[in-house]
PDB file of C-alpha atoms in Angstrom:
ATOM      1  CA  MET A   1       0.349  -0.169  -0.070  1.00 46.00           C
ATOM      2  CA  ASN A   2       1.781   3.372  -0.361  1.00 44.00           C
ATOM      3  CA  ALA A   3       1.942   6.461   1.239  1.00 42.00           C
ATOM      4  CA  ARG A   4      -1.480   7.847  -0.761  1.00 41.00           C
ATOM      5  CA  THR A   5      -3.521   5.118   0.466  1.00 39.00           C
ATOM      6  CA  THR A   6      -2.516   4.893   3.696  1.00 40.00           C
ATOM      7  CA  THR A   7      -3.210   8.333   4.566  1.00 41.00           C
ATOM      8  CA  ALA A   8      -6.335   7.969   2.841  1.00 40.00           C
ATOM      9  CA  ALA A   9      -7.649   4.801   4.694  1.00 42.00           C
ATOM     10  CA  THR A  10      -6.266   6.537   7.959  1.00 44.00           C
ATOM     11  CA  LEU A  11      -8.256   9.371   7.686  1.00 43.00           C
ATOM     12  CA  ALA A  12     -12.360   7.625   6.717  1.00 42.00           C
ATOM     13  CA  ALA A  13     -11.025   5.558   9.763  1.00 44.00           C
ATOM     14  CA  LEU A  14     -10.539   9.159  11.717  1.00 43.00           C
ATOM     15  CA  ALA A  15     -13.685  10.396   9.630  1.00 41.00           C
ATOM     16  CA  LEU A  16     -15.945   7.280  10.700  1.00 39.00           C
ATOM     17  CA  THR A  17     -14.984   8.155  14.225  1.00 42.00           C
ATOM     18  CA  LEU A  18     -15.482  11.836  14.606  1.00 41.00           C
ATOM     19  CA  THR A  19     -18.408  10.892  13.009  1.00 37.00           C
ATOM     20  CA  ALA A  20     -19.894   8.483  15.875  1.00 39.00           C
ATOM     21  CA  CYS A  21     -20.129  11.483  18.561  1.00 40.00           C
ATOM     22  CA  SER A  22     -23.576  12.414  16.465  1.00 38.00           C
ATOM     23  CA  SER A  23     -24.631   8.206  16.489  1.00 38.00           C
ATOM     24  CA  SER A  24     -25.065   5.914  18.709  1.00 37.00           C
ATOM     25  CA  ASP A  25     -24.636   2.827  19.788  1.00 38.00           C
ATOM     26  CA  ASP A  26     -25.837   1.654  23.405  1.00 36.00           C
ATOM     27  CA  SER A  27     -25.265  -1.765  23.389  1.00 34.00           C
ATOM     28  CA  ASP A  28     -22.167  -2.265  24.800  1.00 36.00           C
ATOM     29  CA  GLN A  29     -21.432  -1.108  28.798  1.00 34.00           C
ATOM     30  CA  ALA A  30     -18.624   0.611  29.438  1.00 35.00           C
ATOM     31  CA  ALA A  31     -15.476  -1.270  30.597  1.00 34.00           C
ATOM     32  CA  THR A  32     -14.594   0.507  34.296  1.00 33.00           C
ATOM     33  CA  LYS A  33     -11.830  -0.493  36.811  1.00 35.00           C
ATOM     34  CA  PRO A  34     -13.233  -1.027  40.124  1.00 36.00           C
ATOM     35  CA  ASN A  35     -12.986   2.320  41.847  1.00 38.00           C
ATOM     36  CA  THR A  36     -10.128   2.010  44.517  1.00 36.00           C
ATOM     37  CA  PRO A  37      -8.289   3.919  47.250  1.00 37.00           C
ATOM     38  CA  ALA A  38      -5.436   4.069  45.675  1.00 37.00           C
ATOM     39  CA  ALA A  39      -6.847   4.981  41.734  1.00 38.00           C
ATOM     40  CA  SER A  40      -9.497   8.097  43.277  1.00 38.00           C
ATOM     41  CA  ALA A  41      -6.674   9.325  44.891  1.00 37.00           C
ATOM     42  CA  ALA A  42      -4.599   9.687  41.866  1.00 39.00           C
ATOM     43  CA  ALA A  43      -7.473  11.344  39.842  1.00 39.00           C
ATOM     44  CA  ALA A  44      -7.442  13.719  42.915  1.00 40.00           C
ATOM     45  CA  ASP A  45      -4.259  14.492  43.078  1.00 39.00           C
ATOM     46  CA  ASP A  46      -3.257  15.298  39.186  1.00 46.00           C
ATOM     47  CA  HIS A  47      -5.699  14.577  37.198  1.00 54.00           C
ATOM     48  CA  ARG A  48      -4.907  11.744  35.346  1.00 72.00           C
ATOM     49  CA  TYR A  49      -7.924   8.767  34.974  1.00 87.00           C
ATOM     50  CA  ASP A  50      -7.846   5.963  33.835  1.00 88.00           C
ATOM     51  CA  THR A  51     -11.196   5.218  32.690  1.00 94.00           C
ATOM     52  CA  ALA A  52     -13.899   6.397  31.287  1.00 95.00           C
ATOM     53  CA  GLN A  53     -16.561   6.513  33.847  1.00 96.00           C
ATOM     54  CA  ASP A  54     -13.585   8.267  36.219  1.00 95.00           C
ATOM     55  CA  ILE A  55     -13.309  10.934  33.968  1.00 96.00           C
ATOM     56  CA  ALA A  56     -17.583  11.907  33.635  1.00 96.00           C
ATOM     57  CA  ASP A  57     -18.159  11.112  37.057  1.00 95.00           C
ATOM     58  CA  ALA A  58     -15.511  14.299  37.194  1.00 95.00           C
ATOM     59  CA  LEU A  59     -17.448  16.086  34.687  1.00 95.00           C
ATOM     60  CA  THR A  60     -20.401  15.610  36.870  1.00 94.00           C
ATOM     61  CA  ASP A  61     -18.304  16.410  39.821  1.00 94.00           C
ATOM     62  CA  ALA A  62     -18.482  19.368  38.119  1.00 94.00           C
ATOM     63  CA  GLY A  63     -21.212  19.963  37.442  1.00 92.00           C
ATOM     64  CA  PHE A  64     -22.062  18.902  34.193  1.00 93.00           C
ATOM     65  CA  LYS A  65     -24.725  16.165  33.033  1.00 93.00           C
ATOM     66  CA  VAL A  66     -23.301  13.024  31.772  1.00 94.00           C
ATOM     67  CA  THR A  67     -24.911  10.492  30.822  1.00 94.00           C
ATOM     68  CA  LYS A  68     -22.998   6.326  31.775  1.00 96.00           C
ATOM     69  CA  PRO A  69     -20.569   6.432  28.517  1.00 96.00           C
ATOM     70  CA  GLN A  70     -21.597   3.416  25.679  1.00 96.00           C
ATOM     71  CA  LYS A  71     -18.345   1.553  24.879  1.00 96.00           C
ATOM     72  CA  LYS A  72     -18.211   2.317  21.418  1.00 94.00           C
ATOM     73  CA  ALA A  73     -18.485  -1.202  18.474  1.00 91.00           C
ATOM     74  CA  GLY A  74     -16.075  -1.448  15.986  1.00 90.00           C
ATOM     75  CA  GLU A  75     -12.749  -0.332  14.336  1.00 90.00           C
ATOM     76  CA  SER A  76     -11.433   3.478  13.761  1.00 91.00           C
ATOM     77  CA  TYR A  77      -8.320   4.661  14.277  1.00 90.00           C
ATOM     78  CA  ILE A  78      -8.584   4.410  18.394  1.00 92.00           C
ATOM     79  CA  THR A  79      -8.543   1.217  18.277  1.00 93.00           C
ATOM     80  CA  LYS A  80      -6.520   0.036  15.445  1.00 93.00           C
ATOM     81  CA  VAL A  81      -3.939   1.991  18.781  1.00 93.00           C
ATOM     82  CA  GLY A  82      -5.286   0.033  20.891  1.00 94.00           C
ATOM     83  CA  GLY A  83      -7.493   2.260  22.675  1.00 95.00           C
ATOM     84  CA  SER A  84     -11.252   1.976  22.879  1.00 95.00           C
ATOM     85  CA  GLY A  85     -13.938   4.859  22.924  1.00 96.00           C
ATOM     86  CA  TYR A  86     -17.096   5.683  24.269  1.00 97.00           C
ATOM     87  CA  ALA A  87     -20.565   8.143  23.409  1.00 96.00           C
ATOM     88  CA  LEU A  88     -22.288  10.420  26.300  1.00 95.00           C
ATOM     89  CA  THR A  89     -23.183  13.086  26.060  1.00 92.00           C
ATOM     90  CA  ILE A  90     -22.458  16.555  27.824  1.00 93.00           C
ATOM     91  CA  THR A  91     -23.915  19.575  28.725  1.00 89.00           C
ATOM     92  CA  ASP A  92     -24.238  22.526  30.991  1.00 86.00           C
ATOM     93  CA  GLN A  93     -27.570  23.762  29.721  1.00 75.00           C
ATOM     94  CA  SER A  94     -30.923  21.762  29.168  1.00 65.00           C
ATOM     95  CA  GLN A  95     -30.250  20.349  26.035  1.00 68.00           C
ATOM     96  CA  PRO A  96     -26.836  18.251  24.680  1.00 68.00           C
ATOM     97  CA  ALA A  97     -25.455  19.420  21.543  1.00 67.00           C
ATOM     98  CA  GLY A  98     -25.649  15.996  20.747  1.00 80.00           C
ATOM     99  CA  GLN A  99     -23.115  13.202  21.485  1.00 90.00           C
ATOM    100  CA  ALA A 100     -19.416  13.577  22.277  1.00 95.00           C
ATOM    101  CA  GLY A 101     -16.986  10.914  23.158  1.00 95.00           C
ATOM    102  CA  ILE A 102     -13.971  10.204  25.288  1.00 97.00           C
ATOM    103  CA  ASN A 103     -11.311   8.217  23.340  1.00 96.00           C
ATOM    104  CA  MET A 104      -8.971   6.531  26.259  1.00 96.00           C
ATOM    105  CA  PHE A 105      -5.329   5.998  24.038  1.00 95.00           C
ATOM    106  CA  PRO A 106      -3.179   3.524  25.285  1.00 95.00           C
ATOM    107  CA  ASN A 107       0.030   6.277  25.388  1.00 94.00           C
ATOM    108  CA  PRO A 108       0.194   9.789  24.946  1.00 95.00           C
ATOM    109  CA  GLN A 109       2.264   9.552  20.951  1.00 94.00           C
ATOM    110  CA  ALA A 110      -1.568   7.951  19.891  1.00 95.00           C
ATOM    111  CA  LEU A 111      -3.741  10.536  21.765  1.00 95.00           C
ATOM    112  CA  ASP A 112      -1.011  13.415  19.104  1.00 95.00           C
ATOM    113  CA  GLY A 113      -1.416  11.928  16.386  1.00 94.00           C
ATOM    114  CA  TRP A 114      -4.980  11.652  16.798  1.00 95.00           C
ATOM    115  CA  VAL A 115      -5.376  14.927  17.405  1.00 96.00           C
ATOM    116  CA  VAL A 116      -3.283  16.254  14.210  1.00 95.00           C
ATOM    117  CA  LEU A 117      -5.890  14.445  12.366  1.00 92.00           C
ATOM    118  CA  SER A 118      -8.578  15.528  14.387  1.00 93.00           C
ATOM    119  CA  LYS A 119      -7.943  19.171  14.009  1.00 94.00           C
ATOM    120  CA  GLN A 120      -7.857  18.538   9.610  1.00 94.00           C
ATOM    121  CA  PHE A 121     -11.877  17.624  10.320  1.00 92.00           C
ATOM    122  CA  GLY A 122     -12.079  20.300  12.513  1.00 93.00           C
ATOM    123  CA  GLY A 123     -12.831  18.936  15.408  1.00 94.00           C
ATOM    124  CA  VAL A 124     -13.445  20.772  19.033  1.00 96.00           C
ATOM    125  CA  ALA A 125     -11.564  17.681  21.779  1.00 96.00           C
ATOM    126  CA  VAL A 126     -10.379  18.507  25.167  1.00 97.00           C
ATOM    127  CA  THR A 127      -7.301  16.248  25.859  1.00 96.00           C
ATOM    128  CA  ARG A 128      -5.204  15.048  28.454  1.00 95.00           C
ATOM    129  CA  GLY A 129      -2.175  12.796  29.103  1.00 93.00           C
ATOM    130  CA  ALA A 130      -3.622   9.424  26.653  1.00 95.00           C
ATOM    131  CA  TRP A 131      -7.673  10.533  27.117  1.00 96.00           C
ATOM    132  CA  ALA A 132      -9.439  12.297  24.587  1.00 97.00           C
ATOM    133  CA  ILE A 133     -12.975  13.815  25.465  1.00 97.00           C
ATOM    134  CA  THR A 134     -14.551  14.669  22.249  1.00 96.00           C
ATOM    135  CA  LEU A 135     -17.376  17.104  20.925  1.00 95.00           C
ATOM    136  CA  PRO A 136     -20.753  16.981  18.845  1.00 94.00           C
ATOM    137  CA  THR A 137     -19.169  19.099  15.286  1.00 93.00           C
ATOM    138  CA  ARG A 138     -22.205  17.972  12.845  1.00 90.00           C
ATOM    139  CA  ASP A 139     -23.703  21.239  11.968  1.00 91.00           C
ATOM    140  CA  GLU A 140     -23.066  25.291  12.584  1.00 91.00           C
ATOM    141  CA  ALA A 141     -24.826  24.885  16.095  1.00 90.00           C
ATOM    142  CA  ALA A 142     -23.066  22.203  17.761  1.00 90.00           C
ATOM    143  CA  LEU A 143     -20.280  23.179  16.883  1.00 92.00           C
ATOM    144  CA  ALA A 144     -21.143  26.512  18.857  1.00 92.00           C
ATOM    145  CA  ASP A 145     -22.047  24.406  22.020  1.00 91.00           C
ATOM    146  CA  SER A 146     -18.680  22.220  21.644  1.00 93.00           C
ATOM    147  CA  LYS A 147     -16.551  25.461  21.527  1.00 94.00           C
ATOM    148  CA  ARG A 148     -18.458  27.497  24.263  1.00 92.00           C
ATOM    149  CA  MET A 149     -18.072  24.057  26.391  1.00 93.00           C
ATOM    150  CA  ALA A 150     -14.607  22.814  25.172  1.00 95.00           C
ATOM    151  CA  PRO A 151     -12.641  25.456  27.890  1.00 96.00           C
ATOM    152  CA  LYS A 152     -14.927  24.911  30.203  1.00 94.00           C
ATOM    153  CA  ILE A 153     -14.615  20.968  30.091  1.00 95.00           C
ATOM    154  CA  ALA A 154     -10.949  21.512  30.141  1.00 96.00           C
ATOM    155  CA  GLU A 155     -11.073  23.585  33.662  1.00 95.00           C
ATOM    156  CA  ALA A 156     -12.787  21.034  35.318  1.00 94.00           C
ATOM    157  CA  LEU A 157     -10.370  18.320  34.528  1.00 95.00           C
ATOM    158  CA  ASP A 158      -7.397  20.247  33.652  1.00 94.00           C
ATOM    159  CA  GLY A 159      -6.928  19.607  30.172  1.00 95.00           C
ATOM    160  CA  THR A 160      -6.053  21.733  26.648  1.00 95.00           C
ATOM    161  CA  VAL A 161      -8.517  21.940  24.181  1.00 97.00           C
ATOM    162  CA  GLN A 162      -7.956  20.667  20.697  1.00 96.00           C
ATOM    163  CA  GLN A 163      -9.148  23.338  17.818  1.00 92.00           C
TER     164      GLN A 163
END
């Protein structure tokens, strides 16, 4: 496979991942690690989150309305690098802008590769360490709402806005 075909395949996989934020797959339950005191202390001390549920809980604690993360099925850039994706809604007002996502990567380098692709597709995300929260961008209203919420989410999780 030449470089152009490989790049096109990677971009197509990312497009499917990013557009999945506006579709629903509630068939799988999110896999969560046991909530141990050591894990809770680590999350509280350095804002490190080991599971999608840890991130959802931190957002809830910060005042956001968050649904339970549901593990996404299917192959994507995230699964190809050894990570997992989760669908959920996040809002700070009465209506969510659409479905968001939490992507858990195996390492920061895999996240860095994803950030480059996300920006190429006009994505709005909040990242830190080896995780990313993707926000809806399916239409102008969702994009505007995501751009408004991203700094608040970043502040709550000590993350960085990517767009």
